Structure formats: structure tokens, C-alpha cells
């Protein structure tokens, strides 16, 4: 554990934190100090305890707003994901249907080619018939 000194509302507090978390703890304390400074400017000296409670409520309120926004974004993301998946399934079906149609047409052409005389042979016969006339 590491020990860090932070200043909140002009008072120095020594706090323990995990190694590597020192900067993060200092930044959090600075944010809390900003809340308390803001409240003191708006309400004056109303006592440390009351300022701390009001700052905590403000922070929780902001957290709740962030949660609501996150939930809204998650719902929008889920809707977009459903739409994407639906379109992906539709495209897959279109590709399967198109592939099947191409295979059917190819098979039909091969079948027609096997059932009819070779075009070159037919042209040769026509040429010979006209040449001997």
C-alpha cells in the first residue's frame, strides 16, 4: 500500500491506496475539492459535514444521470445490433437464393446443351446443305 496526501477544501488528508493508483486518487480528490468549492461559493460556510453530504449527493446524481444515458445508449446499440443482424440474415437469404437460382440456370443450360445438337454441327450441316444446292 502507498500513502498519498491530498488537499480537499484546504485541508490535507493522508490516504492509502494500491501501488500505481496514486495519481488516480489525487485526481479524484481534486474533483471532490471542485465540488466542495462550488458548493461553498453558492451556499457559503455551512459546515464540513453538510458540504460533504451535498457534494456526495451531487456526485451520486451525476452518476445516476450517466447510468440513465448509458442505459439509453445500450438500448440504441441493441436496436442497431438487432437491425444489423436482421439485415445480415436477409442478405444471407438473398445470397443463398441467388446462388440456388444460378445453379438451377446452370443445370438447365447444361441439360439443354446435352439435349440439343451442337450448334457448330448444326451450322456445318446448314452450310453443306446450302453449298450443295
Coordinates of C-alpha atoms in Angstrom, one line a residue:
X1 CA 0.0 0.0 0.0
X2 CA 1.1 3.5 -0.7
X3 CA 0.3 6.7 1.2
X4 CA -0.8 9.9 -0.6
X5 CA -1.5 13.3 0.7
X6 CA -4.5 15.1 -0.9
X7 CA -6.0 18.5 -0.3
X8 CA -9.8 18.9 -0.1
X9 CA -11.3 22.2 0.9
X10 CA -7.9 23.5 2.1
X11 CA -7.4 20.5 4.4
X12 CA -4.7 17.9 3.9
X13 CA -5.7 14.3 4.2
X14 CA -3.3 11.3 4.1
X15 CA -4.9 8.4 2.3
X16 CA -3.7 4.8 1.5
X17 CA -4.1 3.3 -2.0
X18 CA -2.7 0.5 -4.0
X19 CA 0.7 1.0 -5.6
X20 CA 0.2 2.6 -9.0
X21 CA -3.1 4.3 -8.1
X22 CA -1.6 7.4 -6.5
X23 CA -2.3 9.7 -9.5
X24 CA -5.8 8.4 -9.8
X25 CA -6.5 9.1 -6.1
X26 CA -5.1 12.6 -6.3
X27 CA -7.3 13.3 -9.4
X28 CA -10.4 12.0 -7.6
X29 CA -9.6 14.2 -4.6
X30 CA -9.2 17.2 -6.8
X31 CA -12.6 16.6 -8.4
X32 CA -14.2 16.3 -4.9
X33 CA -12.4 19.6 -4.0
X34 CA -14.0 21.2 -7.0
X35 CA -17.5 20.1 -5.9
X36 CA -17.0 21.4 -2.4
X37 CA -15.5 24.7 -3.6
X38 CA -18.5 25.1 -5.9
X39 CA -20.9 24.4 -3.1
X40 CA -19.1 26.9 -0.7
X41 CA -19.4 29.6 -3.4
X42 CA -23.1 29.0 -3.7
X43 CA -24.1 28.3 -0.1
X44 CA -21.2 29.8 2.0
X45 CA -19.8 28.2 5.1
X46 CA -22.4 25.7 6.1
X47 CA -20.1 23.2 7.8
X48 CA -17.8 20.5 6.5
X49 CA -20.2 17.6 7.2
X50 CA -23.1 19.3 5.3
X51 CA -20.8 20.2 2.4
X52 CA -19.6 16.6 2.2
X53 CA -23.1 15.3 2.2
X54 CA -24.2 17.8 -0.5
X55 CA -21.1 17.0 -2.6
X56 CA -21.9 13.3 -2.3
X57 CA -25.5 13.8 -3.4
X58 CA -24.3 15.8 -6.4
X59 CA -21.9 13.1 -7.4
X60 CA -24.5 10.4 -7.0
X61 CA -26.9 12.5 -9.1
X62 CA -24.3 12.8 -11.8
X63 CA -23.6 9.1 -11.6
X64 CA -27.4 8.3 -12.0
X65 CA -27.6 10.6 -15.0
X66 CA -24.6 8.8 -16.5
X67 CA -26.3 5.4 -15.8
X68 CA -29.5 6.6 -17.5
X69 CA -27.6 7.9 -20.5
X70 CA -25.6 4.6 -20.6
X71 CA -28.9 2.6 -20.5
X72 CA -30.3 4.7 -23.3
X73 CA -27.2 4.2 -25.4
X74 CA -27.2 0.5 -24.6
X75 CA -30.8 0.3 -25.8
X76 CA -29.9 2.2 -29.0
X77 CA -26.9 -0.1 -29.5
X78 CA -29.1 -3.2 -29.0
X79 CA -31.7 -1.9 -31.5
X80 CA -28.9 -1.2 -34.1
X81 CA -27.4 -4.6 -33.5
X82 CA -30.8 -6.3 -34.0
X83 CA -31.3 -4.3 -37.2
X84 CA -27.8 -5.3 -38.4
X85 CA -28.4 -9.0 -37.6
X86 CA -31.8 -8.9 -39.3
X87 CA -30.2 -7.3 -42.4
X88 CA -27.4 -9.8 -42.3
X89 CA -29.9 -12.7 -42.2
X90 CA -31.8 -11.1 -45.1
X91 CA -28.6 -10.7 -47.2
X92 CA -27.6 -14.3 -46.4
X93 CA -31.0 -15.5 -47.6
X94 CA -30.7 -13.3 -50.8
X95 CA -27.3 -14.8 -51.4
X96 CA -28.5 -18.4 -50.9
X97 CA -31.5 -17.8 -53.1
X98 CA -29.4 -16.2 -55.8
X99 CA -26.8 -19.0 -55.7
X100 CA -29.6 -21.5 -56.0
X101 CA -31.1 -19.7 -59.0
X102 CA -27.6 -19.6 -60.7
X103 CA -27.1 -23.3 -60.0
X104 CA -30.6 -24.1 -61.4
X105 CA -29.9 -22.0 -64.5
X106 CA -26.5 -23.6 -65.0
X107 CA -28.0 -27.1 -64.7
X108 CA -30.8 -26.1 -67.1
X109 CA -28.3 -24.8 -69.6
X110 CA -26.2 -28.0 -69.3
X111 CA -29.3 -30.1 -69.7
X112 CA -30.4 -28.1 -72.8
X113 CA -26.9 -28.4 -74.2
X114 CA -26.9 -32.2 -73.8
X115 CA -30.4 -32.5 -75.4
X116 CA -29.8 -30.3 -78.4
X117 CA -27.3 -30.9 -81.2
X118 CA -24.1 -29.0 -81.1
X119 CA -24.6 -25.5 -82.6
X120 CA -21.4 -25.8 -84.7
X121 CA -22.5 -29.2 -86.1
X122 CA -25.9 -27.7 -86.9
X123 CA -24.3 -24.7 -88.7
X124 CA -22.0 -27.1 -90.6
X125 CA -24.9 -29.1 -91.8
X126 CA -26.8 -25.9 -92.9
X127 CA -23.7 -24.8 -94.7
X128 CA -23.2 -28.1 -96.5
X129 CA -26.9 -28.2 -97.4
X130 CA -26.7 -24.7 -99.0
X131 CA -23.4 -25.4 -100.6
X132 CA -24.6 -28.5 -102.4
X133 CA -27.8 -26.8 -103.7

